[in-house]
Short mmCIF file of C-alpha atoms and ligand atoms in Angstrom, two decimals:
data_model
loop_
_atom_site.label_atom_id
_atom_site.label_comp_id
_atom_site.label_asym_id
_atom_site.label_seq_id
_atom_site.Cartn_x
_atom_site.Cartn_y
_atom_site.Cartn_z
CA MET Q 1 -46.39 -14.24 18.23
CA GLU Q 2 -46.44 -11.09 16.18
CA GLN Q 3 -44.11 -8.88 18.16
CA PRO Q 4 -40.51 -9.96 17.96
CA THR Q 5 -38.28 -7.74 20.05
CA ASP Q 6 -34.77 -6.49 19.44
CA ALA Q 7 -33.50 -9.16 21.83
CA GLU Q 8 -34.50 -11.99 19.49
CA PRO Q 9 -34.19 -10.76 15.92
CA SER Q 10 -36.29 -12.89 13.62
CA VAL Q 11 -35.89 -13.95 10.03
CA GLN Q 12 -36.85 -11.22 7.58
CA VAL Q 13 -38.76 -11.23 4.32
CA LYS Q 14 -38.62 -8.53 1.70
CA VAL Q 15 -42.03 -7.14 0.80
CA THR Q 16 -43.18 -4.58 -1.73
CA PHE Q 17 -46.28 -2.57 -0.86
CA THR Q 18 -48.69 -1.55 -3.58
CA THR Q 19 -52.17 -0.10 -3.55
CA ILE Q 20 -54.74 1.11 -6.05
CA GLU Q 21 -56.22 3.64 -3.63
CA GLU Q 22 -54.94 7.06 -4.67
CA ASP Q 23 -55.11 8.77 -1.27
CA ILE Q 24 -52.97 6.22 0.57
CA GLN Q 25 -50.08 5.78 -1.88
CA LEU Q 26 -46.61 5.41 -0.38
CA PRO Q 27 -43.74 7.40 -1.86
CA GLU Q 28 -41.64 5.21 -4.19
CA THR Q 29 -38.71 5.10 -1.76
CA LYS Q 30 -40.87 3.54 0.98
CA ARG Q 31 -42.49 0.74 -0.98
CA GLN Q 32 -39.94 -1.98 -0.35
CA LEU Q 33 -39.29 -3.09 3.19
CA LEU Q 34 -37.75 -5.94 5.14
CA VAL Q 35 -40.23 -7.18 7.73
CA PRO Q 36 -40.12 -10.00 10.32
CA ALA Q 37 -41.35 -13.25 8.72
CA ASP Q 38 -43.72 -13.94 11.61
CA ILE Q 39 -45.72 -10.80 10.89
CA GLY Q 40 -49.44 -10.88 10.05
CA ARG Q 41 -51.94 -8.26 8.90
CA HIS Q 42 -52.08 -6.46 12.27
CA GLY Q 43 -48.33 -5.95 12.38
CA LEU Q 44 -48.29 -4.92 8.74
CA SER Q 45 -51.11 -2.44 9.42
CA ARG Q 46 -49.15 -0.96 12.32
CA ILE Q 47 -46.11 -0.53 10.08
CA LEU Q 48 -48.12 1.15 7.30
CA ASN Q 49 -49.81 3.48 9.77
CA SER Q 50 -46.54 4.44 11.48
CA GLU Q 51 -45.06 7.90 11.28
CA SER Q 52 -42.23 6.87 8.95
CA MET Q 53 -44.65 5.26 6.47
CA LEU Q 54 -48.16 6.67 5.79
CA ASP Q 55 -48.43 8.48 9.14
CA THR Q 56 -52.15 7.66 9.23
CA ALA Q 57 -52.26 6.37 12.82
CA SER Q 58 -55.25 4.02 12.75
CA ILE Q 59 -56.50 2.80 9.38
CA PRO Q 60 -57.00 -0.97 9.58
CA PHE Q 61 -55.61 -2.57 6.42
CA ASP Q 62 -56.10 -5.87 4.70
CA PHE Q 63 -53.44 -7.31 2.44
CA LEU Q 64 -53.84 -9.11 -0.84
CA VAL Q 65 -51.08 -11.43 -1.88
CA ASN Q 66 -51.38 -13.03 -5.29
CA GLY Q 67 -55.07 -12.16 -5.41
CA SER Q 68 -56.17 -13.51 -2.03
CA PHE Q 69 -56.33 -11.98 1.42
CA LEU Q 70 -53.45 -12.71 3.76
CA ARG Q 71 -55.03 -14.60 6.67
CA THR Q 72 -51.91 -16.11 8.22
CA ASN Q 73 -48.50 -14.65 8.97
CA LEU Q 74 -46.00 -14.29 6.11
CA GLN Q 75 -43.97 -17.29 7.26
CA GLU Q 76 -47.00 -19.58 6.93
CA TYR Q 77 -47.90 -18.02 3.58
CA LEU Q 78 -44.38 -18.78 2.28
CA GLU Q 79 -44.44 -22.34 3.59
CA THR Q 80 -47.89 -23.07 2.15
CA ASN Q 81 -46.77 -21.82 -1.24
CA GLY Q 82 -43.37 -23.49 -1.22
CA LEU Q 83 -41.51 -20.18 -1.18
CA SER Q 84 -38.25 -19.35 0.60
CA HIS Q 85 -37.07 -16.30 2.53
CA GLU Q 86 -35.33 -15.20 -0.68
CA SER Q 87 -38.73 -14.29 -2.14
CA ASN Q 88 -39.93 -10.76 -2.60
CA VAL Q 89 -43.61 -10.74 -1.61
CA THR Q 90 -45.86 -8.14 -3.22
CA LEU Q 91 -48.55 -7.00 -0.79
CA GLN Q 92 -51.47 -4.98 -2.10
CA TYR Q 93 -53.01 -3.08 0.80
CA VAL Q 94 -56.65 -2.02 0.95
CA ARG Q 95 -58.73 -0.39 3.66
CA SER Q 96 -60.18 -3.18 5.75
CA LEU Q 97 -63.86 -3.91 5.15
CA ILE Q 98 -64.57 -4.02 8.85
CA PRO Q 99 -67.50 -1.64 9.54
CA PRO Q 100 -66.49 1.82 10.79
CA LYS Q 101 -68.32 1.37 14.11
CA TYR Q 102 -66.22 -1.67 14.90
CA GLU Q 103 -63.14 0.10 13.63
CA ALA Q 104 -63.67 2.91 16.15
CA SER Q 105 -63.32 0.53 19.06
CA PHE Q 106 -60.25 -1.13 17.52
CA ALA V 1 -13.50 -27.89 7.06
CA THR V 2 -14.68 -26.60 3.72
CA HIS V 3 -18.08 -27.95 2.85
CA LEU V 4 -18.42 -28.38 -0.87
CA ASN V 5 -21.64 -30.05 -1.76
CA GLU V 6 -22.02 -30.58 -5.49
CA SER V 7 -24.17 -33.68 -5.59
CA ASP V 8 -27.57 -31.99 -5.49
CA LYS V 9 -26.71 -29.13 -7.79
CA THR V 10 -28.03 -28.97 -11.33
CA LEU V 11 -25.70 -27.27 -13.77
CA ARG V 12 -26.68 -24.86 -16.48
CA ASP V 13 -26.60 -26.37 -19.97
CA PHE V 14 -23.05 -26.17 -21.37
CA SER V 15 -23.93 -24.62 -24.73
CA GLU V 16 -26.09 -22.01 -23.02
CA ALA V 17 -23.21 -21.20 -20.65
CA LEU V 18 -20.86 -20.98 -23.62
CA ASP V 19 -23.18 -18.50 -25.35
CA MET V 20 -23.33 -16.45 -22.17
CA TRP V 21 -19.56 -16.39 -21.73
CA THR V 22 -19.04 -15.33 -25.35
CA ALA V 23 -21.72 -12.64 -25.20
CA PHE V 24 -20.53 -11.23 -21.86
CA GLN V 25 -16.90 -11.30 -22.93
CA THR V 26 -17.70 -9.34 -26.08
CA LYS V 27 -19.88 -6.88 -24.20
CA THR V 28 -17.32 -6.27 -21.44
CA HIS V 29 -14.06 -6.51 -23.37
CA SER V 30 -13.16 -2.81 -23.22
CA LEU V 31 -14.08 -2.70 -19.53
CA SER V 32 -11.81 -5.68 -18.87
CA LEU V 33 -8.97 -3.87 -20.61
CA SER V 34 -9.60 -0.75 -18.59
CA LEU V 35 -9.77 -2.62 -15.26
CA SER V 36 -6.68 -4.61 -16.16
CA SER V 37 -4.59 -1.52 -16.87
CA GLN V 38 -5.83 0.27 -13.74
CA LEU V 39 -5.08 -2.76 -11.58
CA ARG V 40 -1.62 -3.16 -13.10
CA LEU V 41 -0.64 0.21 -11.62
CA ILE V 42 -2.06 -0.70 -8.22
CA LEU V 43 -1.15 -4.35 -7.81
CA THR V 44 2.34 -4.35 -9.30
CA PRO V 45 4.75 -2.35 -7.17
CA SER V 46 6.81 -0.12 -9.47
CA GLN V 47 8.98 1.46 -6.84
CA SER V 48 10.22 0.34 -3.51
CA THR V 49 9.76 2.78 -0.68
CA LYS V 50 12.51 1.21 1.40
CA LEU V 51 16.13 2.35 1.23
CA SER V 52 18.75 -0.32 1.78
CA GLY V 53 22.09 -1.78 0.73
CA SER V 54 25.61 -0.30 0.58
CA PHE V 55 26.73 1.69 -2.44
CA ARG V 56 29.36 4.30 -3.31
CA THR V 57 26.62 6.71 -4.26
CA GLY V 58 23.03 6.84 -3.20
CA LYS V 59 20.10 8.58 -1.57
CA ARG V 60 20.87 8.45 2.12
CA LEU V 61 23.85 7.64 4.36
CA ASN V 62 23.87 4.28 6.09
CA ILE V 63 24.82 5.33 9.63
CA LYS V 64 26.08 1.86 10.57
CA LYS V 65 28.77 2.11 7.88
CA ILE V 66 30.22 5.44 9.04
CA ILE V 67 32.52 4.15 11.82
CA PRO V 68 34.01 1.31 9.70
CA TYR V 69 34.43 3.93 6.93
CA ILE V 70 36.49 6.21 9.18
CA ALA V 71 38.30 3.26 10.82
CA SER V 72 39.32 1.98 7.38
CA SER V 73 40.91 5.34 6.59
CA TYR V 74 38.02 6.10 4.22
CA LYS V 75 38.60 2.99 2.15
CA ARG V 76 35.38 1.12 2.91
CA ASP V 77 33.36 3.76 1.19
CA LYS V 78 30.14 1.93 0.34
CA ILE V 79 28.25 4.01 2.82
CA TRP V 80 25.16 4.97 0.82
CA MET V 81 21.72 3.39 0.67
CA ARG V 82 19.54 3.21 -2.44
CA ARG V 83 15.97 2.29 -3.17
CA SER V 84 15.99 -1.46 -3.54
CA ILE V 85 14.37 -3.44 -6.33
CA PRO V 86 10.69 -3.91 -5.52
CA SER V 87 9.85 -7.27 -4.03
CA LYS V 88 7.69 -9.42 -6.26
CA ARG V 89 4.12 -9.67 -5.07
CA SER V 90 1.82 -12.51 -5.92
CA TYR V 91 -1.92 -12.71 -5.50
CA GLN V 92 -4.62 -15.21 -4.78
CA ILE V 93 -7.99 -13.78 -5.73
CA LEU V 94 -11.34 -15.42 -5.04
CA LEU V 95 -14.42 -14.14 -6.85
CA CYS V 96 -17.45 -15.13 -4.74
CA VAL V 97 -20.78 -14.94 -6.52
CA ASP V 98 -24.16 -14.98 -4.81
CA ASP V 99 -26.11 -17.93 -6.24
CA SER V 100 -29.21 -17.41 -4.07
CA SER V 101 -32.62 -17.04 -5.65
CA SER V 102 -32.99 -13.38 -4.65
CA MET V 103 -30.40 -12.74 -7.39
CA GLY V 104 -32.51 -14.35 -10.10
CA ASP V 105 -35.94 -13.40 -8.87
CA ASN V 106 -38.27 -11.98 -11.52
CA SER V 107 -38.22 -8.58 -9.88
CA SER V 108 -34.42 -8.51 -9.85
CA SER V 109 -31.72 -8.51 -12.48
CA SER V 110 -28.87 -8.71 -10.00
CA GLY V 111 -27.96 -12.19 -11.22
CA ARG V 112 -27.29 -11.08 -14.76
CA LEU V 113 -25.30 -8.03 -13.63
CA ALA V 114 -23.30 -10.26 -11.29
CA LEU V 115 -22.41 -12.71 -14.06
CA GLU V 116 -21.44 -9.91 -16.45
CA SER V 117 -19.28 -8.42 -13.71
CA LEU V 118 -17.80 -11.84 -12.98
CA VAL V 119 -16.80 -12.36 -16.62
CA MET V 120 -15.42 -8.81 -16.85
CA VAL V 121 -13.30 -9.13 -13.70
CA ALA V 122 -12.17 -12.70 -14.42
CA ARG V 123 -10.98 -11.64 -17.88
CA ALA V 124 -9.21 -8.56 -16.52
CA LEU V 125 -7.34 -10.71 -13.97
CA THR V 126 -6.47 -13.22 -16.69
CA MET V 127 -4.89 -10.44 -18.79
CA LEU V 128 -3.07 -9.16 -15.71
CA GLU V 129 -1.46 -12.51 -14.78
CA VAL V 130 -0.64 -11.51 -11.21
CA GLY V 131 -1.44 -14.82 -9.62
CA GLN V 132 -4.18 -17.33 -9.03
CA VAL V 133 -7.86 -16.67 -9.60
CA GLY V 134 -10.65 -18.86 -8.21
CA VAL V 135 -14.43 -18.61 -8.36
CA MET V 136 -16.81 -19.68 -5.62
CA GLY V 137 -20.58 -19.62 -5.42
CA PHE V 138 -22.66 -19.30 -2.28
CA GLY V 139 -26.23 -19.43 -1.09
CA SER V 140 -27.37 -21.99 1.45
CA ASP V 141 -24.15 -23.80 0.54
CA VAL V 142 -20.72 -22.85 -0.75
CA PHE V 143 -19.21 -24.44 -3.87
CA VAL V 144 -16.11 -24.03 -5.99
CA ALA V 145 -16.85 -23.14 -9.63
CA HIS V 146 -13.19 -22.65 -10.58
CA GLU V 147 -10.24 -23.81 -8.47
CA LEU V 148 -7.54 -21.31 -7.49
CA THR V 149 -4.97 -23.73 -8.85
CA ALA V 150 -6.73 -24.15 -12.20
CA PRO V 151 -5.40 -22.26 -15.24
CA LEU V 152 -6.75 -18.73 -15.80
CA PHE V 153 -9.68 -18.02 -18.10
CA ALA V 154 -7.82 -18.10 -21.38
CA SER V 155 -10.40 -20.24 -23.18
CA HIS V 156 -14.12 -19.93 -23.67
CA ASP V 157 -14.48 -23.50 -22.47
CA ALA V 158 -13.01 -22.77 -19.06
CA GLY V 159 -15.26 -19.75 -18.73
CA ALA V 160 -18.38 -21.62 -19.77
CA ARG V 161 -17.68 -24.50 -17.38
CA MET V 162 -17.43 -21.97 -14.57
CA LEU V 163 -20.67 -20.18 -15.55
CA GLN V 164 -22.56 -23.50 -15.63
CA HIS V 165 -22.55 -23.51 -11.82
CA PHE V 166 -24.64 -20.36 -11.44
CA THR V 167 -28.39 -20.91 -11.67
CA PHE V 168 -29.63 -18.72 -8.76
CA ARG V 169 -31.78 -21.40 -7.16
CA GLN V 170 -30.34 -21.61 -3.65
CA GLU V 171 -32.97 -20.78 -1.09
CA MET V 172 -30.83 -18.99 1.47
CA THR V 173 -28.03 -16.40 1.50
CA ASP V 174 -25.67 -17.72 4.16
CA MET V 175 -22.96 -15.06 4.17
CA CYS V 176 -21.48 -16.40 7.43
CA ARG V 177 -20.83 -19.75 5.79
CA LEU V 178 -19.26 -18.00 2.79
CA LEU V 179 -16.82 -16.04 4.99
CA ARG V 180 -15.94 -19.12 7.06
CA ASN V 181 -15.22 -21.05 3.84
CA THR V 182 -13.28 -18.19 2.28
CA ILE V 183 -11.00 -17.78 5.30
CA ASP V 184 -10.36 -21.55 5.47
CA HIS V 185 -9.83 -21.78 1.73
CA PHE V 186 -7.28 -18.96 1.80
CA ARG V 187 -5.48 -20.47 4.80
CA ASP V 188 -5.00 -23.75 2.91
CA ALA V 189 -4.04 -21.91 -0.29
CA ARG V 190 -1.39 -19.86 1.55
CA LEU V 191 0.17 -23.03 2.94
CA MET V 192 0.26 -24.57 -0.55
CA GLN V 193 1.79 -21.44 -2.03
CA THR V 194 4.51 -20.85 0.58
CA GLY V 195 5.32 -24.55 0.35
CA SER V 196 5.99 -24.33 -3.37
CA SER V 197 7.55 -20.93 -4.09
CA GLY V 198 8.19 -19.22 -0.77
CA GLY V 199 9.76 -15.83 -0.35
CA GLU V 200 7.21 -14.01 -2.45
CA ASP V 201 4.92 -11.50 -0.89
CA LEU V 202 1.49 -13.19 -1.04
CA TRP V 203 -1.68 -11.08 -0.99
CA GLN V 204 -5.14 -12.60 -0.70
CA LEU V 205 -8.23 -10.84 -1.92
CA ALA V 206 -11.91 -11.89 -1.92
CA LEU V 207 -14.43 -10.03 -4.08
CA ILE V 208 -18.05 -10.78 -3.20
CA LEU V 209 -20.60 -10.12 -5.96
CA SER V 210 -24.10 -10.06 -4.46
CA ASP V 211 -27.37 -8.14 -4.25
CA GLY V 212 -26.32 -7.38 -0.67
CA LEU V 213 -29.42 -8.94 0.85
CA VAL V 214 -28.32 -10.77 3.96
CA GLN V 215 -30.56 -11.51 6.93
CA SER V 216 -30.04 -8.52 9.24
CA LYS V 217 -29.66 -10.84 12.22
CA ASP V 218 -26.48 -12.15 10.54
CA HIS V 219 -24.88 -8.71 10.43
CA ALA V 220 -23.63 -9.11 14.02
CA ARG V 221 -22.42 -12.67 13.37
CA LEU V 222 -20.40 -11.47 10.38
CA ARG V 223 -18.32 -8.96 12.34
CA PRO V 224 -16.05 -11.48 14.15
CA LEU V 225 -15.54 -13.32 10.84
CA LEU V 226 -14.51 -10.10 9.12
CA ARG V 227 -12.06 -9.43 11.97
CA GLU V 228 -10.65 -12.93 11.55
CA ALA V 229 -10.22 -12.34 7.80
CA MET V 230 -8.35 -9.13 8.54
CA GLU V 231 -6.08 -10.92 11.03
CA GLN V 232 -5.35 -13.53 8.37
CA ARG V 233 -4.50 -10.64 6.03
CA VAL V 234 -7.40 -11.47 3.71
CA MET V 235 -8.89 -8.40 2.06
CA VAL V 236 -12.67 -8.68 1.58
CA VAL V 237 -14.45 -6.33 -0.83
CA PHE V 238 -18.24 -6.49 -1.10
CA ILE V 239 -19.61 -5.41 -4.48
CA VAL V 240 -23.34 -4.74 -4.27
CA MET V 241 -25.17 -5.39 -7.53
CA ASP V 242 -27.82 -2.70 -7.78
CA ASP V 243 -28.91 -2.56 -11.40
CA ALA V 244 -30.17 0.95 -12.14
CA ALA V 245 -31.18 0.12 -15.71
CA GLN V 246 -33.60 -2.62 -14.69
CA ASN V 247 -34.67 -1.65 -11.20
CA LYS V 248 -37.76 0.47 -10.95
CA LYS V 249 -37.40 3.71 -9.06
CA GLY V 250 -37.36 3.08 -5.31
CA HIS V 251 -36.06 -0.46 -5.66
CA SER V 252 -32.42 0.30 -4.96
CA VAL V 253 -30.78 -1.35 -1.97
CA LEU V 254 -29.67 2.17 -1.03
CA GLU V 255 -33.28 2.99 -0.23
CA LEU V 256 -34.20 -0.35 1.31
CA LYS V 257 -35.50 -0.07 4.88
CA GLU V 258 -36.22 -2.63 7.54
CA ALA V 259 -38.95 -2.67 10.14
CA ARG V 260 -38.60 -4.09 13.64
CA PHE V 261 -40.93 -3.99 16.58
CA GLY V 262 -39.67 -2.46 19.80
CA SER V 263 -40.58 -3.96 23.16
CA ASP V 264 -43.53 -1.51 23.27
CA GLY V 265 -44.90 -3.11 20.09
CA MET V 266 -44.23 0.00 18.03
CA PRO V 267 -42.53 -0.43 14.66
CA VAL V 268 -39.09 1.14 14.24
CA ILE V 269 -37.78 1.66 10.72
CA HIS V 270 -34.08 1.79 9.82
CA ARG V 271 -32.10 1.98 6.61
CA TYR V 272 -30.97 -1.56 5.80
CA LEU V 273 -27.39 -0.58 4.88
CA ASP V 274 -26.86 1.19 8.23
CA SER V 275 -26.04 -2.12 9.92
CA PHE V 276 -24.22 -3.61 6.91
CA PRO V 277 -21.00 -5.00 8.44
CA PHE V 278 -18.57 -4.95 5.50
CA PRO V 279 -16.01 -2.15 5.89
CA TYR V 280 -15.09 -2.18 2.20
CA TYR V 281 -18.10 -2.18 -0.08
CA LEU V 282 -19.15 -0.48 -3.24
CA ILE V 283 -22.47 -0.26 -5.01
CA VAL V 284 -22.61 -0.83 -8.75
CA HIS V 285 -25.57 0.63 -10.62
CA HIS V 286 -24.04 0.23 -14.10
CA LEU V 287 -21.44 -2.28 -15.21
CA GLU V 288 -19.37 0.58 -16.68
CA ASP V 289 -18.88 1.97 -13.15
CA LEU V 290 -17.20 -1.16 -11.84
CA PRO V 291 -13.60 -0.84 -13.16
CA GLY V 292 -13.15 2.69 -11.83
CA ALA V 293 -14.91 2.04 -8.51
CA LEU V 294 -13.04 -1.18 -7.81
CA ALA V 295 -9.68 0.34 -8.73
CA ALA V 296 -10.33 3.36 -6.50
CA LEU V 297 -11.25 1.17 -3.56
CA LEU V 298 -8.20 -1.07 -3.95
CA ARG V 299 -5.95 1.97 -4.37
CA THR V 300 -7.21 3.40 -1.07
CA TRP V 301 -6.77 0.08 0.67
CA PHE V 302 -3.21 -0.43 -0.63
CA ALA V 303 -2.30 3.07 0.41
CA GLU V 304 -3.50 2.23 3.92
CA VAL V 305 -1.77 -1.11 4.33
CA THR V 306 1.54 -0.15 2.74
CA ALA V 307 1.76 3.24 4.47
MG1 LIG C 1 -30.15 -13.74 -1.58
#
């Protein structure tokens, strides 16, 4: 489940967003964020695209954590790597490599 | 009951802790002096605000003495009240240091700033000699690093033994457990104190030194505990360690945001500190700011409670 509601607040993890793509840089004050631990790349994409972040509406993003793509939710990533909720996870975001045609019907 | 689990905790090497205590004490000595002299003015009452007693001269007439005064043909003339001698206050102060791993994380220097602050404040309170000083650590668990009843930090050994407990390896920041333990600890300590000396005006103060990162879902759970502390007359001050020298721009807790998803699946972003439940907190960017900021906060608080 990737959409916790206000009724059941979930555990949070602190993440730091970075990117090497010049045109989608976040301002420095928006790079660190507390996010629900059960979030995956879709939820993270939605956050990045939101008005208060990049305000880009619909770019699908992929996330690199420690050099590999995030394929699970953050909670599973932490568990697999023996990390706790005290960790600060650095997420490098890149435009998803999904072909544009597919992206259009996203 | 207070849960003090020491068995699974590895201590910092004693000689390393001794080096740290010595280095931090040297570095913060003038700040300790400054804090100590500022606190002396605040914590030690120099004048009583209450008028009382019966004297031949004084500030204000004691109305109850007027009729006997007339009835005695103006012989019982101790009809004036004066400012009485201030009542002696005593303090129990708990310094509670966040031992969770977010404090010692590579991207954070909160742990070091917290330990420097701890040494600075502990030394200031030792110079002040206004009562008992204890040190607790917290993370997933709560532990005592220096008992309230133990002697103050007059020796490097005592300081080093206390510092040994802080290694920043606890994998949770359970602030609810810390507050529960603090309230219980102070309740027991008050009973011990009134049993032994009595009469004195006992004030209890908890200073929490932490990076301020608590699970947001705990913010609501902390509120009733903070109310309970207030009802027990325990003052809780939260000191947020936010190292400006080490933190990169944009990494301050002041700018930290949190994202939640609404029921429509849309992300909503808030400032993290907006739901922070501690009524008395201050944010320390530089160690040099702490004496003045802490003194100002305590001054305001004392003005409120003694008004
Ligand atoms: Mg923590």
